[in-house]
PDB file of C-alpha atoms in Angstrom:
ATOM      1  CA  UNK V   1      41.649 -22.568  70.100  1.00  0.00           C
ATOM      2  CA  UNK V   2      43.212 -26.185  69.839  1.00  0.00           C
ATOM      3  CA  UNK V   3      46.455 -25.003  68.303  1.00  0.00           C
ATOM      4  CA  UNK V   4      48.475 -25.124  71.491  1.00  0.00           C
ATOM      5  CA  UNK V   5      48.558 -27.216  74.750  1.00  0.00           C
ATOM      6  CA  UNK V   6      50.235 -24.313  76.839  1.00  0.00           C
ATOM      7  CA  UNK V   7      51.297 -20.664  76.067  1.00  0.00           C
ATOM      8  CA  UNK V   8      53.672 -19.388  78.653  1.00  0.00           C
ATOM      9  CA  UNK V   9      55.645 -15.973  78.852  1.00  0.00           C
ATOM     10  CA  UNK V  10      59.189 -15.480  80.307  1.00  0.00           C
ATOM     11  CA  UNK V  11      62.340 -13.683  80.058  1.00  0.00           C
ATOM     12  CA  UNK V  12      64.675 -16.593  78.570  1.00  0.00           C
ATOM     13  CA  UNK V  13      64.580 -20.143  77.018  1.00  0.00           C
ATOM     14  CA  UNK V  14      65.044 -22.851  79.545  1.00  0.00           C
ATOM     15  CA  UNK V  15      68.016 -23.863  77.424  1.00  0.00           C
ATOM     16  CA  UNK V  16      70.288 -20.740  78.152  1.00  0.00           C
ATOM     17  CA  UNK V  17      69.278 -18.803  81.154  1.00  0.00           C
ATOM     18  CA  UNK V  18      71.953 -16.270  82.193  1.00  0.00           C
ATOM     19  CA  UNK V  19      70.538 -13.464  84.502  1.00  0.00           C
ATOM     20  CA  UNK V  20      72.166 -13.688  88.065  1.00  0.00           C
ATOM     21  CA  UNK V  21      70.780 -12.408  91.209  1.00  0.00           C
ATOM     22  CA  UNK V  22      71.779 -12.882  95.135  1.00  0.00           C
ATOM     23  CA  UNK V  23      69.177 -14.713  97.182  1.00  0.00           C
ATOM     24  CA  UNK V  24      68.962 -14.672 101.051  1.00  0.00           C
ATOM     25  CA  UNK V  25      66.447 -16.481 103.463  1.00  0.00           C
ATOM     26  CA  UNK V  26      64.612 -13.804 105.683  1.00  0.00           C
ATOM     27  CA  UNK V  27      66.560 -11.731 108.167  1.00  0.00           C
ATOM     28  CA  UNK V  28      69.992 -13.176 106.943  1.00  0.00           C
ATOM     29  CA  UNK V  29      72.210 -10.169 106.268  1.00  0.00           C
ATOM     30  CA  UNK V  30      75.136 -11.989 104.773  1.00  0.00           C
ATOM     31  CA  UNK V  31      76.001 -11.811 101.023  1.00  0.00           C
ATOM     32  CA  UNK V  32      73.600 -14.533 100.075  1.00  0.00           C
ATOM     33  CA  UNK V  33      73.739 -17.358  97.412  1.00  0.00           C
ATOM     34  CA  UNK V  34      74.450 -16.604  93.949  1.00  0.00           C
ATOM     35  CA  UNK V  35      71.405 -17.741  91.770  1.00  0.00           C
ATOM     36  CA  UNK V  36      70.439 -17.573  88.177  1.00  0.00           C
ATOM     37  CA  UNK V  37      67.050 -15.913  87.630  1.00  0.00           C
ATOM     38  CA  UNK V  38      64.180 -16.433  85.060  1.00  0.00           C
ATOM     39  CA  UNK V  39      61.106 -14.563  84.832  1.00  0.00           C
ATOM     40  CA  UNK V  40      57.978 -16.622  84.092  1.00  0.00           C
ATOM     41  CA  UNK V  41      54.375 -16.637  84.157  1.00  0.00           C
ATOM     42  CA  UNK V  42      51.768 -19.174  85.142  1.00  0.00           C
ATOM     43  CA  UNK V  43      52.077 -21.416  81.953  1.00  0.00           C
ATOM     44  CA  UNK V  44      55.743 -21.150  81.345  1.00  0.00           C
ATOM     45  CA  UNK V  45      56.682 -24.413  83.362  1.00  0.00           C
ATOM     46  CA  UNK V  46      53.828 -26.451  81.716  1.00  0.00           C
ATOM     47  CA  UNK V  47      54.873 -24.774  78.276  1.00  0.00           C
ATOM     48  CA  UNK V  48      58.552 -25.820  78.348  1.00  0.00           C
ATOM     49  CA  UNK V  49      58.140 -29.252  80.364  1.00  0.00           C
ATOM     50  CA  UNK V  50      59.767 -28.385  83.721  1.00  0.00           C
ATOM     51  CA  UNK V  51      58.840 -30.598  86.861  1.00  0.00           C
ATOM     52  CA  UNK V  52      57.095 -29.309  89.833  1.00  0.00           C
ATOM     53  CA  UNK V  53      57.919 -31.479  92.462  1.00  0.00           C
ATOM     54  CA  UNK V  54      56.630 -29.422  95.638  1.00  0.00           C
ATOM     55  CA  UNK V  55      54.103 -26.589  96.281  1.00  0.00           C
ATOM     56  CA  UNK V  56      52.496 -24.874  93.248  1.00  0.00           C
ATOM     57  CA  UNK V  57      52.791 -23.004  90.253  1.00  0.00           C
ATOM     58  CA  UNK V  58      52.282 -19.493  89.798  1.00  0.00           C
ATOM     59  CA  UNK V  59      48.944 -18.220  89.466  1.00  0.00           C
ATOM     60  CA  UNK V  60      47.344 -14.906  88.001  1.00  0.00           C
ATOM     61  CA  UNK V  61      46.902 -13.850  91.559  1.00  0.00           C
ATOM     62  CA  UNK V  62      50.561 -13.926  91.950  1.00  0.00           C
ATOM     63  CA  UNK V  63      51.150 -11.147  89.374  1.00  0.00           C
ATOM     64  CA  UNK V  64      48.339  -9.194  90.766  1.00  0.00           C
ATOM     65  CA  UNK V  65      49.687  -9.486  94.490  1.00  0.00           C
ATOM     66  CA  UNK V  66      52.933  -8.206  92.847  1.00  0.00           C
ATOM     67  CA  UNK V  67      51.348  -5.278  91.413  1.00  0.00           C
ATOM     68  CA  UNK V  68      49.056  -4.690  94.504  1.00  0.00           C
ATOM     69  CA  UNK V  69      51.575  -5.425  97.547  1.00  0.00           C
ATOM     70  CA  UNK V  70      55.089  -5.787  95.831  1.00  0.00           C
ATOM     71  CA  UNK V  71      55.169  -9.258  97.505  1.00  0.00           C
ATOM     72  CA  UNK V  72      57.015 -11.785  95.105  1.00  0.00           C
ATOM     73  CA  UNK V  73      56.245 -15.570  94.754  1.00  0.00           C
ATOM     74  CA  UNK V  74      59.198 -17.734  93.972  1.00  0.00           C
ATOM     75  CA  UNK V  75      59.838 -21.008  92.401  1.00  0.00           C
ATOM     76  CA  UNK V  76      63.267 -22.347  93.049  1.00  0.00           C
ATOM     77  CA  UNK V  77      65.121 -25.622  91.784  1.00  0.00           C
ATOM     78  CA  UNK V  78      66.596 -28.306  94.097  1.00  0.00           C
ATOM     79  CA  UNK V  79      70.229 -26.638  93.899  1.00  0.00           C
ATOM     80  CA  UNK V  80      68.924 -23.358  95.003  1.00  0.00           C
ATOM     81  CA  UNK V  81      67.498 -25.100  98.214  1.00  0.00           C
ATOM     82  CA  UNK V  82      70.640 -27.154  98.735  1.00  0.00           C
ATOM     83  CA  UNK V  83      72.566 -23.879  98.746  1.00  0.00           C
ATOM     84  CA  UNK V  84      70.439 -22.401 101.287  1.00  0.00           C
ATOM     85  CA  UNK V  85      70.199 -25.720 103.391  1.00  0.00           C
ATOM     86  CA  UNK V  86      66.487 -26.059 103.194  1.00  0.00           C
ATOM     87  CA  UNK V  87      64.841 -29.384 102.139  1.00  0.00           C
ATOM     88  CA  UNK V  88      62.249 -29.516  99.409  1.00  0.00           C
ATOM     89  CA  UNK V  89      59.707 -30.481 101.904  1.00  0.00           C
ATOM     90  CA  UNK V  90      60.225 -27.710 104.157  1.00  0.00           C
ATOM     91  CA  UNK V  91      60.842 -25.035 101.240  1.00  0.00           C
ATOM     92  CA  UNK V  92      57.201 -23.904 100.511  1.00  0.00           C
ATOM     93  CA  UNK V  93      56.542 -21.010 102.860  1.00  0.00           C
ATOM     94  CA  UNK V  94      60.191 -19.777 103.593  1.00  0.00           C
ATOM     95  CA  UNK V  95      60.429 -16.062 103.158  1.00  0.00           C
ATOM     96  CA  UNK V  96      63.369 -15.077 101.081  1.00  0.00           C
ATOM     97  CA  UNK V  97      64.437 -11.815  99.308  1.00  0.00           C
ATOM     98  CA  UNK V  98      66.066 -11.970  95.723  1.00  0.00           C
ATOM     99  CA  UNK V  99      68.086  -8.627  95.274  1.00  0.00           C
ATOM    100  CA  UNK V 100      65.554  -6.410  97.059  1.00  0.00           C
ATOM    101  CA  UNK V 101      62.587  -8.464  95.904  1.00  0.00           C
ATOM    102  CA  UNK V 102      60.811  -9.805  98.812  1.00  0.00           C
ATOM    103  CA  UNK V 103      58.459 -12.711  99.181  1.00  0.00           C
ATOM    104  CA  UNK V 104      58.183 -16.466  99.753  1.00  0.00           C
ATOM    105  CA  UNK V 105      58.809 -19.645  98.064  1.00  0.00           C
ATOM    106  CA  UNK V 106      55.723 -21.046  96.535  1.00  0.00           C
ATOM    107  CA  UNK V 107      57.137 -24.273  94.700  1.00  0.00           C
ATOM    108  CA  UNK V 108      60.311 -26.226  93.842  1.00  0.00           C
ATOM    109  CA  UNK V 109      60.942 -27.618  90.371  1.00  0.00           C
ATOM    110  CA  UNK V 110      63.346 -30.487  89.791  1.00  0.00           C
ATOM    111  CA  UNK V 111      66.754 -29.578  88.648  1.00  0.00           C
ATOM    112  CA  UNK V 112      67.162 -29.398  84.910  1.00  0.00           C
ATOM    113  CA  UNK V 113      70.006 -28.043  82.752  1.00  0.00           C
ATOM    114  CA  UNK V 114      69.647 -24.406  81.911  1.00  0.00           C
ATOM    115  CA  UNK V 115      73.060 -24.260  80.249  1.00  0.00           C
ATOM    116  CA  UNK V 116      75.332 -26.840  78.808  1.00  0.00           C
ATOM    117  CA  UNK V 117      75.489 -30.197  80.272  1.00  0.00           C
ATOM    118  CA  UNK V 118      79.243 -29.639  80.463  1.00  0.00           C
ATOM    119  CA  UNK V 119      78.332 -27.169  83.441  1.00  0.00           C
ATOM    120  CA  UNK V 120      76.928 -28.328  86.896  1.00  0.00           C
ATOM    121  CA  UNK V 121      73.270 -27.656  87.442  1.00  0.00           C
ATOM    122  CA  UNK V 122      73.364 -24.314  89.674  1.00  0.00           C
ATOM    123  CA  UNK V 123      70.763 -22.830  91.986  1.00  0.00           C
ATOM    124  CA  UNK V 124      68.018 -21.230  89.850  1.00  0.00           C
ATOM    125  CA  UNK V 125      64.873 -19.081  90.854  1.00  0.00           C
ATOM    126  CA  UNK V 126      61.765 -18.170  88.975  1.00  0.00           C
ATOM    127  CA  UNK V 127      59.580 -15.310  89.696  1.00  0.00           C
ATOM    128  CA  UNK V 128      56.791 -13.709  87.698  1.00  0.00           C
ATOM    129  CA  UNK V 129      57.788  -9.968  86.508  1.00  0.00           C
ATOM    130  CA  UNK V 130      55.494  -9.233  83.694  1.00  0.00           C
ATOM    131  CA  UNK V 131      57.257  -6.285  82.284  1.00  0.00           C
ATOM    132  CA  UNK V 132      60.292  -8.409  81.534  1.00  0.00           C
ATOM    133  CA  UNK V 133      58.440 -11.011  79.690  1.00  0.00           C
ATOM    134  CA  UNK V 134      59.968 -10.665  76.117  1.00  0.00           C
ATOM    135  CA  UNK V 135      59.608 -14.298  74.598  1.00  0.00           C
ATOM    136  CA  UNK V 136      56.576 -16.543  74.131  1.00  0.00           C
ATOM    137  CA  UNK V 137      56.829 -20.434  74.548  1.00  0.00           C
ATOM    138  CA  UNK V 138      54.164 -22.514  72.978  1.00  0.00           C
ATOM    139  CA  UNK V 139      53.891 -26.344  73.718  1.00  0.00           C
ATOM    140  CA  UNK V 140      52.069 -27.892  70.666  1.00  0.00           C
ATOM    141  CA  UNK V 141      50.098 -31.282  70.881  1.00  0.00           C
ATOM    142  CA  UNK V 142      52.041 -34.273  69.390  1.00  0.00           C
ATOM    143  CA  UNK V 143      51.885 -34.550  65.598  1.00  0.00           C
ATOM    144  CA  UNK V 144      53.556 -35.092  62.497  1.00  0.00           C
ATOM    145  CA  UNK V 145      55.644 -32.518  60.501  1.00  0.00           C
ATOM    146  CA  UNK V 146      52.523 -31.613  58.284  1.00  0.00           C
ATOM    147  CA  UNK V 147      50.577 -31.049  61.758  1.00  0.00           C
ATOM    148  CA  UNK V 148      53.211 -29.086  63.242  1.00  0.00           C
ATOM    149  CA  UNK V 149      53.763 -26.977  60.025  1.00  0.00           C
ATOM    150  CA  UNK V 150      49.985 -26.214  60.067  1.00  0.00           C
ATOM    151  CA  UNK V 151      49.801 -25.249  63.741  1.00  0.00           C
ATOM    152  CA  UNK V 152      52.735 -22.895  63.068  1.00  0.00           C
ATOM    153  CA  UNK V 153      51.261 -21.578  60.147  1.00  0.00           C
ATOM    154  CA  UNK V 154      48.158 -20.761  62.162  1.00  0.00           C
ATOM    155  CA  UNK V 155      50.105 -19.221  65.137  1.00  0.00           C
ATOM    156  CA  UNK V 156      51.897 -16.989  62.504  1.00  0.00           C
ATOM    157  CA  UNK V 157      48.670 -15.800  61.404  1.00  0.00           C
ATOM    158  CA  UNK V 158      47.501 -14.915  64.878  1.00  0.00           C
ATOM    159  CA  UNK V 159      50.805 -13.327  65.613  1.00  0.00           C
ATOM    160  CA  UNK V 160      50.861 -11.055  62.371  1.00  0.00           C
ATOM    161  CA  UNK V 161      47.440  -9.787  63.513  1.00  0.00           C
ATOM    162  CA  UNK V 162      48.553  -8.776  66.888  1.00  0.00           C
ATOM    163  CA  UNK V 163      52.034  -7.682  66.377  1.00  0.00           C
ATOM    164  CA  UNK V 164      52.321  -5.930  62.750  1.00  0.00           C
ATOM    165  CA  UNK V 165      55.602  -4.286  63.282  1.00  0.00           C
ATOM    166  CA  UNK V 166      57.862  -7.278  64.374  1.00  0.00           C
ATOM    167  CA  UNK V 167      58.806 -10.457  62.153  1.00  0.00           C
ATOM    168  CA  UNK V 168      57.434 -13.764  63.295  1.00  0.00           C
ATOM    169  CA  UNK V 169      60.531 -15.828  64.361  1.00  0.00           C
ATOM    170  CA  UNK V 170      60.637 -19.274  66.289  1.00  0.00           C
ATOM    171  CA  UNK V 171      62.800 -21.854  67.438  1.00  0.00           C
ATOM    172  CA  UNK V 172      62.326 -25.400  68.799  1.00  0.00           C
ATOM    173  CA  UNK V 173      63.586 -26.281  72.261  1.00  0.00           C
ATOM    174  CA  UNK V 174      64.993 -29.511  71.599  1.00  0.00           C
ATOM    175  CA  UNK V 175      67.068 -27.810  68.595  1.00  0.00           C
ATOM    176  CA  UNK V 176      68.256 -25.052  71.286  1.00  0.00           C
ATOM    177  CA  UNK V 177      69.608 -27.809  73.423  1.00  0.00           C
ATOM    178  CA  UNK V 178      71.143 -29.589  70.518  1.00  0.00           C
ATOM    179  CA  UNK V 179      72.926 -26.594  69.188  1.00  0.00           C
ATOM    180  CA  UNK V 180      74.798 -26.111  72.662  1.00  0.00           C
ATOM    181  CA  UNK V 181      76.720 -29.558  71.613  1.00  0.00           C
ATOM    182  CA  UNK V 182      77.097 -28.892  67.818  1.00  0.00           C
ATOM    183  CA  UNK V 183      81.055 -28.076  68.492  1.00  0.00           C
TER     184      UNK V 183
END
């Protein structure tokens, strides 16, 4: 307790999202808009510092509803709404489908770079699909190097007690973004 501010789970780091999907509004049988997909839980947005500008974040109920009724909750970025000709103010509650996954938009995040700054920000959709969460994202409280080091040591101890067969490996998000530009 007290080690981290947020602990989120997801499929990829926000610095390098690569999965692609087709997204359509309900009833539209056209080819759809090509979007980049990111699987995330209810703490991912807070853990990585993405700004929610409309609607709400995922909740535990969204994951339970998905298991119970196979109805998805989606959070999209502004670029995805623009591609679908939907304003952020009118997005929440819009029925959409993503590659056979039916549901509705529950929130909108501000555009952020999920690849190199040399690339324009494209359409992005986030949705909770727990079986695909293979990364943990931890936001630590502000502190100096020794405080961060102590917290990492505590996190490693917790990790090694739970996951004994895999090595403890970590990166810092700011360093991941910086590595996109080392060349």
